[in-house]
Amino acid sequence: MSVNESLAHNCYHPAGEPHIQLRENLSDEQILLLQKICPAGLFTPDSAGRVNVHFQGCLECGCCRLLAGSDALAGWQYPPSGAGLTLRFG
């Protein structure tokens, strides 16, 4: 089973508010790091050079928090109770 097939079995209950907040004015290196380390591919740059975070698909692994740290993230917390990821397989 591929990673994408395994991820498709997960159940997501998005919270109303994002649980990941980025700092303003991230460098190109920070943006590339966030894109590279997120296994769910949540961080995508837009045409204006800003980064969008699609927190609804977060795997809650904390890679962005651990590797990019407070230099790139203004905040990271688990989604509130009843929201977030429910692993179904694997």
N, CA, C and O atoms as a MOPAC input file, in Angstrom:
PM7 MOZYME 1SCF
protein

 N      0.85300 1    -1.17600 1     0.00000 1
 C      0.00000 1     0.00000 1     0.00000 1
 C      0.89500 1     1.23300 1     0.00000 1
 O      1.85600 1     1.31400 1     0.76400 1
 N      0.57200 1     2.18300 1    -0.85600 1
 C      1.36900 1     3.40900 1    -0.93400 1
 C      1.03400 1     4.32900 1     0.23900 1
 O      0.03700 1     4.13300 1     0.93400 1
 N      1.87600 1     5.32300 1     0.44400 1
 C      1.63500 1     6.29800 1     1.51500 1
 C      0.32500 1     7.03200 1     1.26200 1
 O     -0.46000 1     7.24200 1     2.18700 1
 N      0.08800 1     7.42100 1     0.01800 1
 C     -1.15200 1     8.14900 1    -0.29100 1
 C     -2.38200 1     7.27800 1    -0.05200 1
 O     -3.40500 1     7.77700 1     0.41700 1
 N     -2.30000 1     5.99500 1    -0.36300 1
 C     -3.42800 1     5.09900 1    -0.10000 1
 C     -3.65400 1     4.96400 1     1.39700 1
 O     -4.79700 1     4.96000 1     1.85400 1
 N     -2.58100 1     4.85400 1     2.16200 1
 C     -2.70000 1     4.74900 1     3.60700 1
 C     -3.29300 1     6.03000 1     4.20500 1
 O     -4.14600 1     5.96400 1     5.09100 1
 N     -2.84300 1     7.19600 1     3.72100 1
 C     -3.36300 1     8.47000 1     4.22500 1
 C     -4.83600 1     8.65600 1     3.88000 1
 O     -5.56700 1     9.32600 1     4.61000 1
 N     -5.26800 1     8.07300 1     2.78300 1
 C     -6.66700 1     8.21900 1     2.37100 1
 C     -7.62000 1     7.53900 1     3.34700 1
 O     -8.81100 1     7.84900 1     3.35300 1
 N     -7.12300 1     6.62200 1     4.17000 1
 C     -7.97200 1     5.94800 1     5.15000 1
 C     -8.17700 1     6.78900 1     6.41000 1
 O     -9.06800 1     6.49600 1     7.20800 1
 N     -7.36800 1     7.82500 1     6.59700 1
 C     -7.49400 1     8.65500 1     7.79200 1
 C     -8.77800 1     9.46900 1     7.75500 1
 O     -9.33000 1     9.72700 1     6.68500 1
 N     -9.23700 1     9.86200 1     8.90600 1
 C    -10.44800 1    10.66700 1     9.01800 1
 C    -10.06100 1    12.01700 1     9.62900 1
 O     -9.42000 1    12.06000 1    10.67900 1
 N    -10.44100 1    13.09800 1     8.98800 1
 C    -10.09700 1    14.43600 1     9.44700 1
 C    -11.34900 1    15.16300 1     9.91500 1
 O    -12.38800 1    15.13400 1     9.25600 1
 N    -11.22800 1    15.80900 1    11.05800 1
 C    -12.29800 1    16.64800 1    11.58900 1
 C    -11.70000 1    18.04200 1    11.78600 1
 O    -11.21300 1    18.35700 1    12.87100 1
 N    -11.73500 1    18.87400 1    10.74900 1
 C    -11.05700 1    20.17100 1    10.83400 1
 C    -11.63000 1    21.06000 1    11.92700 1
 O    -12.84200 1    21.12800 1    12.13200 1
 N    -10.72800 1    21.73500 1    12.62000 1
 C    -11.12000 1    22.72700 1    13.61200 1
 C    -11.47400 1    24.01600 1    12.87600 1
 O    -11.09500 1    24.20500 1    11.72000 1
 N    -12.18400 1    24.87800 1    13.54000 1
 C    -12.55600 1    26.14400 1    12.92400 1
 C    -11.39200 1    27.10300 1    12.78200 1
 O    -11.35000 1    27.90600 1    11.85000 1
 N    -10.45900 1    27.02000 1    13.69500 1
 C     -9.29500 1    27.90600 1    13.68700 1
 C     -8.03600 1    27.09400 1    13.40200 1
 O     -7.92600 1    25.95400 1    13.85200 1
 N     -7.09100 1    27.66000 1    12.66700 1
 C     -5.84300 1    26.93100 1    12.39300 1
 C     -5.02100 1    26.70700 1    13.66800 1
 O     -4.95500 1    27.58000 1    14.53400 1
 N     -4.41300 1    25.55600 1    13.77100 1
 C     -3.57400 1    25.26300 1    14.93100 1
 C     -2.08900 1    25.49900 1    14.62500 1
 O     -1.22200 1    25.28900 1    15.47300 1
 N     -1.82400 1    25.93700 1    13.40000 1
 C     -0.46500 1    26.29300 1    12.99100 1
 C     -0.50400 1    27.74000 1    12.51200 1
 O     -1.27900 1    28.08000 1    11.61900 1
 N      0.32300 1    28.58400 1    13.10000 1
 C      0.42200 1    29.97300 1    12.66100 1
 C      1.86100 1    30.27600 1    12.27300 1
 O      2.79900 1    29.99200 1    13.01700 1
 N      2.00800 1    30.85500 1    11.10000 1
 C      3.33700 1    31.20500 1    10.60300 1
 C      3.68200 1    32.63700 1    10.96400 1
 O      2.80200 1    33.47800 1    11.14500 1
 N      4.96800 1    32.89600 1    11.06400 1
 C      5.44400 1    34.26400 1    11.26400 1
 C      5.34800 1    35.01100 1     9.93700 1
 O      5.30500 1    34.40000 1     8.87000 1
 N      5.31700 1    36.31700 1    10.01800 1
 C      5.31200 1    37.15100 1     8.81700 1
 C      6.71000 1    37.15200 1     8.20400 1
 O      7.70600 1    36.93200 1     8.89300 1
 N      6.76200 1    37.40000 1     6.91900 1
 C      8.02500 1    37.60000 1     6.20400 1
 C      9.00900 1    36.44000 1     6.35600 1
 O     10.15200 1    36.63300 1     6.77000 1
 N      8.55900 1    35.25400 1     6.02100 1
 C      9.46400 1    34.10500 1     6.04400 1
 C     10.45500 1    34.21400 1     4.89400 1
 O     10.13000 1    34.72800 1     3.82400 1
 N     11.66100 1    33.72500 1     5.12600 1
 C     12.66600 1    33.73300 1     4.06300 1
 C     12.36300 1    32.60300 1     3.07700 1
 O     11.58700 1    31.69500 1     3.37400 1
 N     12.98000 1    32.67500 1     1.91900 1
 C     12.80900 1    31.61100 1     0.92600 1
 C     13.30300 1    30.27100 1     1.47900 1
 O     12.71700 1    29.22600 1     1.19800 1
 N     14.36900 1    30.30800 1     2.25800 1
 C     14.90500 1    29.07000 1     2.84900 1
 C     13.90300 1    28.45800 1     3.82400 1
 O     13.71800 1    27.24100 1     3.83700 1
 N     13.26300 1    29.27900 1     4.62800 1
 C     12.26000 1    28.77500 1     5.56900 1
 C     11.06100 1    28.18700 1     4.82500 1
 O     10.53200 1    27.14800 1     5.21800 1
 N     10.64200 1    28.84200 1     3.76600 1
 C      9.51500 1    28.33100 1     2.97600 1
 C      9.87600 1    26.98100 1     2.36300 1
 O      9.08200 1    26.04200 1     2.41500 1
 N     11.05900 1    26.88300 1     1.79000 1
 C     11.48800 1    25.60900 1     1.20100 1
 C     11.59200 1    24.51800 1     2.25800 1
 O     11.23200 1    23.36900 1     2.00100 1
 N     12.07900 1    24.86600 1     3.43800 1
 C     12.18600 1    23.87900 1     4.51600 1
 C     10.79900 1    23.36700 1     4.91400 1
 O     10.60100 1    22.16200 1     5.06700 1
 N      9.85200 1    24.27200 1     5.07900 1
 C      8.49500 1    23.86000 1     5.45300 1
 C      7.88200 1    22.95800 1     4.38500 1
 O      7.22200 1    21.96900 1     4.70600 1
 N      8.09800 1    23.29500 1     3.14000 1
 C      7.55600 1    22.47000 1     2.05400 1
 C      8.20400 1    21.09500 1     2.04800 1
 O      7.54400 1    20.09200 1     1.77600 1
 N      9.49100 1    21.05100 1     2.34800 1
 C     10.23000 1    19.79500 1     2.27200 1
 C      9.90500 1    18.85800 1     3.43400 1
 O      9.82100 1    17.64600 1     3.23600 1
 N      9.72400 1    19.38400 1     4.61700 1
 C      9.60000 1    18.52600 1     5.79300 1
 C      8.17400 1    18.06800 1     6.07300 1
 O      7.98700 1    17.08600 1     6.79000 1
 N      7.17600 1    18.73500 1     5.54100 1
 C      5.79500 1    18.36700 1     5.86800 1
 C      5.37800 1    17.14800 1     5.04500 1
 O      5.30400 1    17.22600 1     3.81800 1
 N      5.10400 1    16.01800 1     5.71300 1
 C      4.72800 1    14.81500 1     4.95300 1
 C      3.36000 1    14.93700 1     4.28600 1
 O      3.06800 1    14.20000 1     3.34400 1
 N      2.52500 1    15.84900 1     4.75700 1
 C      1.19800 1    16.02800 1     4.16800 1
 C      1.17300 1    17.13100 1     3.11300 1
 O      0.14800 1    17.33100 1     2.46000 1
 N      2.27500 1    17.84500 1     2.93600 1
 C      2.33100 1    18.89600 1     1.92500 1
 C      1.40400 1    20.06000 1     2.21100 1
 O      0.72700 1    20.55300 1     1.30900 1
 N      1.36800 1    20.50400 1     3.46400 1
 C      0.43100 1    21.55700 1     3.86100 1
 C      0.86100 1    22.95800 1     3.45700 1
 O      0.02300 1    23.85100 1     3.33900 1
 N      2.13400 1    23.15800 1     3.24800 1
 C      2.66800 1    24.49400 1     3.02100 1
 C      2.86500 1    24.73200 1     1.52600 1
 O      3.68400 1    24.07300 1     0.88500 1
 N      2.10600 1    25.68300 1     0.97900 1
 C      2.23000 1    25.98600 1    -0.44500 1
 C      2.35300 1    27.49200 1    -0.62000 1
 O      1.57500 1    28.25400 1    -0.04600 1
 N      3.32700 1    27.91800 1    -1.41200 1
 C      3.47100 1    29.35400 1    -1.66800 1
 C      2.42700 1    29.81600 1    -2.68200 1
 O      2.00500 1    29.05500 1    -3.55100 1
 N      2.02000 1    31.08300 1    -2.55200 1
 C      1.11000 1    31.64300 1    -3.54700 1
 C      1.89200 1    32.55700 1    -4.48300 1
 O      3.10900 1    32.69400 1    -4.35000 1
 N      1.20500 1    33.17300 1    -5.41500 1
 C      1.87900 1    33.99400 1    -6.42300 1
 C      2.50400 1    35.25600 1    -5.82500 1
 O      3.40200 1    35.84500 1    -6.42700 1
 N      2.03600 1    35.67700 1    -4.64100 1
 C      2.59200 1    36.86800 1    -3.99200 1
 C      3.80600 1    36.54100 1    -3.13200 1
 O      4.38500 1    37.43800 1    -2.51900 1
 N      4.20300 1    35.26500 1    -3.07600 1
 C      5.36000 1    34.87100 1    -2.28900 1
 C      5.04500 1    34.53300 1    -0.85100 1
 O      5.95500 1    34.25600 1    -0.06900 1
 N      3.77600 1    34.55100 1    -0.48300 1
 C      3.38700 1    34.15800 1     0.87300 1
 C      3.14800 1    32.65600 1     0.90800 1
 O      2.99800 1    32.01700 1    -0.13300 1
 N      3.11400 1    32.09900 1     2.11300 1
 C      2.89100 1    30.67400 1     2.27200 1
 C      1.49500 1    30.44900 1     2.83800 1
 O      1.10900 1    31.07300 1     3.82600 1
 N      0.75200 1    29.56500 1     2.21500 1
 C     -0.55400 1    29.16900 1     2.73200 1
 C     -0.39400 1    27.85800 1     3.49300 1
 O      0.34500 1    26.96900 1     3.07100 1
 N     -1.09200 1    27.75000 1     4.61300 1
 C     -1.07000 1    26.53200 1     5.40900 1
 C     -2.44700 1    25.89400 1     5.32900 1
 O     -3.43400 1    26.49000 1     5.76000 1
 N     -2.52000 1    24.70800 1     4.79000 1
 C     -3.77500 1    23.97400 1     4.67200 1
 C     -3.88600 1    23.04700 1     5.88500 1
 O     -3.73500 1    21.83000 1     5.77100 1
 N     -4.15100 1    23.64100 1     7.03800 1
 C     -4.08100 1    22.92800 1     8.31700 1
 C     -5.09800 1    21.79200 1     8.43000 1
 O     -4.94400 1    20.91100 1     9.27500 1
 N     -6.13000 1    21.80400 1     7.59300 1
 C     -7.17200 1    20.78300 1     7.69800 1
 C     -6.64400 1    19.37500 1     7.44900 1
 O     -7.21500 1    18.40900 1     7.95600 1
 N     -5.57400 1    19.23900 1     6.68700 1
 C     -5.01300 1    17.92400 1     6.38600 1
 C     -3.80200 1    17.57000 1     7.21800 1
 O     -3.06100 1    16.65000 1     6.87300 1
 N     -3.58800 1    18.28800 1     8.31000 1
 C     -2.39000 1    18.08900 1     9.13300 1
 C     -2.37400 1    16.69800 1     9.76300 1
 O     -3.38800 1    16.22000 1    10.27200 1
 N     -1.21100 1    16.06200 1     9.72100 1
 C     -1.02400 1    14.74700 1    10.33400 1
 C     -0.62600 1    14.86900 1    11.80000 1
 O     -0.46100 1    13.85200 1    12.47400 1
 N     -0.47000 1    16.08500 1    12.30700 1
 C     -0.13900 1    16.36000 1    13.70200 1
 C      1.16800 1    15.69200 1    14.13100 1
 O      1.32000 1    15.29700 1    15.28700 1
 N      2.09500 1    15.57200 1    13.20300 1
 C      3.38000 1    14.94700 1    13.50600 1
 C      4.32400 1    15.91900 1    14.20500 1
 O      5.21300 1    15.48800 1    14.93900 1
 N      4.14900 1    17.21600 1    13.99100 1
 C      4.98600 1    18.21400 1    14.63800 1
 C      6.31800 1    18.44700 1    13.95200 1
 O      7.17500 1    19.13600 1    14.50600 1
 N      6.52300 1    17.89100 1    12.75300 1
 C      7.79100 1    18.09700 1    12.04700 1
 C      8.06600 1    19.58200 1    11.83300 1
 O      9.19900 1    20.02600 1    12.01900 1
 N      7.07000 1    20.34800 1    11.45200 1
 C      7.27800 1    21.77700 1    11.21100 1
 C      7.69500 1    22.47800 1    12.49400 1
 O      8.55500 1    23.35900 1    12.47100 1
 N      7.09500 1    22.09400 1    13.60400 1
 C      7.42000 1    22.71900 1    14.89200 1
 C      8.83900 1    22.36900 1    15.31600 1
 O      9.57900 1    23.22400 1    15.80200 1
 N      9.21100 1    21.11000 1    15.13000 1
 C     10.51800 1    20.65700 1    15.58100 1
 C     11.65100 1    21.14200 1    14.68800 1
 O     12.71200 1    21.51600 1    15.18800 1
 N     11.44300 1    21.14300 1    13.37900 1
 C     12.54400 1    21.46800 1    12.46700 1
 C     12.58400 1    22.94200 1    12.06700 1
 O     13.66900 1    23.50500 1    11.92800 1
 N     11.44800 1    23.56800 1    11.88200 1
 C     11.44800 1    24.98600 1    11.51800 1
 C     11.47600 1    25.85900 1    12.76100 1
 O     12.04700 1    26.95000 1    12.74600 1
 N     10.87100 1    25.38800 1    13.82400 1
 C     10.95000 1    26.06100 1    15.11100 1
 C     10.25300 1    27.41000 1    15.16800 1
 O      9.47900 1    27.78100 1    14.28500 1
 N     10.55800 1    28.12600 1    16.23700 1
 C      9.89100 1    29.40400 1    16.48900 1
 C     10.34000 1    30.50300 1    15.53400 1
 O      9.72300 1    31.56700 1    15.49200 1
 N     11.39800 1    30.26900 1    14.77000 1
 C     11.80200 1    31.26100 1    13.77300 1
 C     10.78900 1    31.35200 1    12.64100 1
 O     10.61200 1    32.41700 1    12.05000 1
 N     10.12700 1    30.24800 1    12.33700 1
 C      9.15300 1    30.22200 1    11.23700 1
 C      7.72000 1    30.16700 1    11.74000 1
 O      6.81300 1    30.68800 1    11.09200 1
 N      7.50900 1    29.53900 1    12.89100 1
 C      6.14900 1    29.36700 1    13.39900 1
 C      5.88100 1    30.30600 1    14.56400 1
 O      6.66200 1    30.38000 1    15.51300 1
 N      4.76700 1    31.02000 1    14.48000 1
 C      4.34700 1    31.87300 1    15.59600 1
 C      3.58800 1    31.05100 1    16.62300 1
 O      3.50900 1    31.43300 1    17.79100 1
 N      3.03200 1    29.93000 1    16.19800 1
 C      2.29200 1    29.08800 1    17.12200 1
 C      2.00500 1    27.73200 1    16.53200 1
 O      1.79500 1    27.59500 1    15.32700 1
 N      1.99800 1    26.72700 1    17.38900 1
 C      1.62600 1    25.35700 1    16.99200 1
 C      1.04500 1    24.69500 1    18.22500 1
 O      1.63800 1    24.73100 1    19.30300 1
 N     -0.09400 1    24.10500 1    18.06100 1
 C     -0.71000 1    23.35000 1    19.14400 1
 C     -1.56200 1    22.25900 1    18.51500 1
 O     -1.91700 1    22.33800 1    17.33900 1
 N     -1.88600 1    21.25000 1    19.29400 1
 C     -2.77900 1    20.22900 1    18.78400 1
 C     -4.16000 1    20.83300 1    18.59200 1
 O     -4.53600 1    21.75100 1    19.32100 1
 N     -4.92700 1    20.33200 1    17.61800 1
 C     -6.29700 1    20.82000 1    17.45900 1
 C     -7.10000 1    20.53800 1    18.72500 1
 O     -6.74700 1    19.64100 1    19.49000 1
 N     -8.17100 1    21.28800 1    18.95600 1
 C     -8.97200 1    21.06300 1    20.16200 1
 C     -9.62000 1    19.68800 1    20.16100 1
 O     -9.72400 1    19.04100 1    19.11800 1
 N    -10.04600 1    19.25600 1    21.31000 1
 C    -10.68200 1    17.95000 1    21.46100 1
 C    -11.84700 1    17.80500 1    20.48900 1
 O    -12.68200 1    18.70000 1    20.35600 1
 N    -11.88400 1    16.65700 1    19.81300 1
 C    -12.94600 1    16.39700 1    18.84200 1
 C    -12.58300 1    16.82900 1    17.43500 1
 O    -13.30000 1    16.50700 1    16.48700 1
 N    -11.48100 1    17.55500 1    17.28100 1
 C    -11.03400 1    17.99200 1    15.95400 1
 C     -9.67300 1    17.37200 1    15.67000 1
 O     -9.00600 1    16.86300 1    16.57100 1
 N     -9.27600 1    17.42300 1    14.41300 1
 C     -7.97500 1    16.91600 1    14.03300 1
 C     -8.05000 1    15.58400 1    13.32900 1
 O     -9.03700 1    15.27300 1    12.66300 1
 N     -7.01600 1    14.81000 1    13.47800 1
 C     -6.82300 1    13.57700 1    12.72400 1
 C     -7.22400 1    12.34900 1    13.53500 1
 O     -6.93600 1    12.25900 1    14.72800 1
 N     -7.88400 1    11.41600 1    12.88300 1
 C     -8.13500 1    10.09500 1    13.44000 1
 C     -7.51800 1     9.08400 1    12.49300 1
 O     -7.94200 1     8.96200 1    11.34400 1
 N     -6.50700 1     8.35200 1    12.97900 1
 C     -5.84000 1     7.36600 1    12.14000 1
 C     -6.72500 1     6.13600 1    12.00600 1
 O     -7.24000 1     5.62000 1    12.99800 1
 N     -6.89700 1     5.67300 1    10.78000 1
 C     -7.76000 1     4.53100 1    10.52200 1
 C     -6.98400 1     3.26600 1    10.17800 1
 O     -7.46200 1     2.15500 1    10.40800 1
 N     -5.78400 1     3.43900 1     9.62600 1
 C     -5.02900 1     2.27000 1     9.20200 1
 C     -3.55400 1     2.63100 1     9.17700 1
 O     -3.19300 1     3.73700 1     8.77300 1
 N     -2.71700 1     1.73200 1     9.59600 1
 C     -1.28500 1     1.86700 1     9.45400 1
 C     -0.60400 1     2.65300 1    10.44800 1
 O      0.61500 1     2.80700 1    10.38400 1

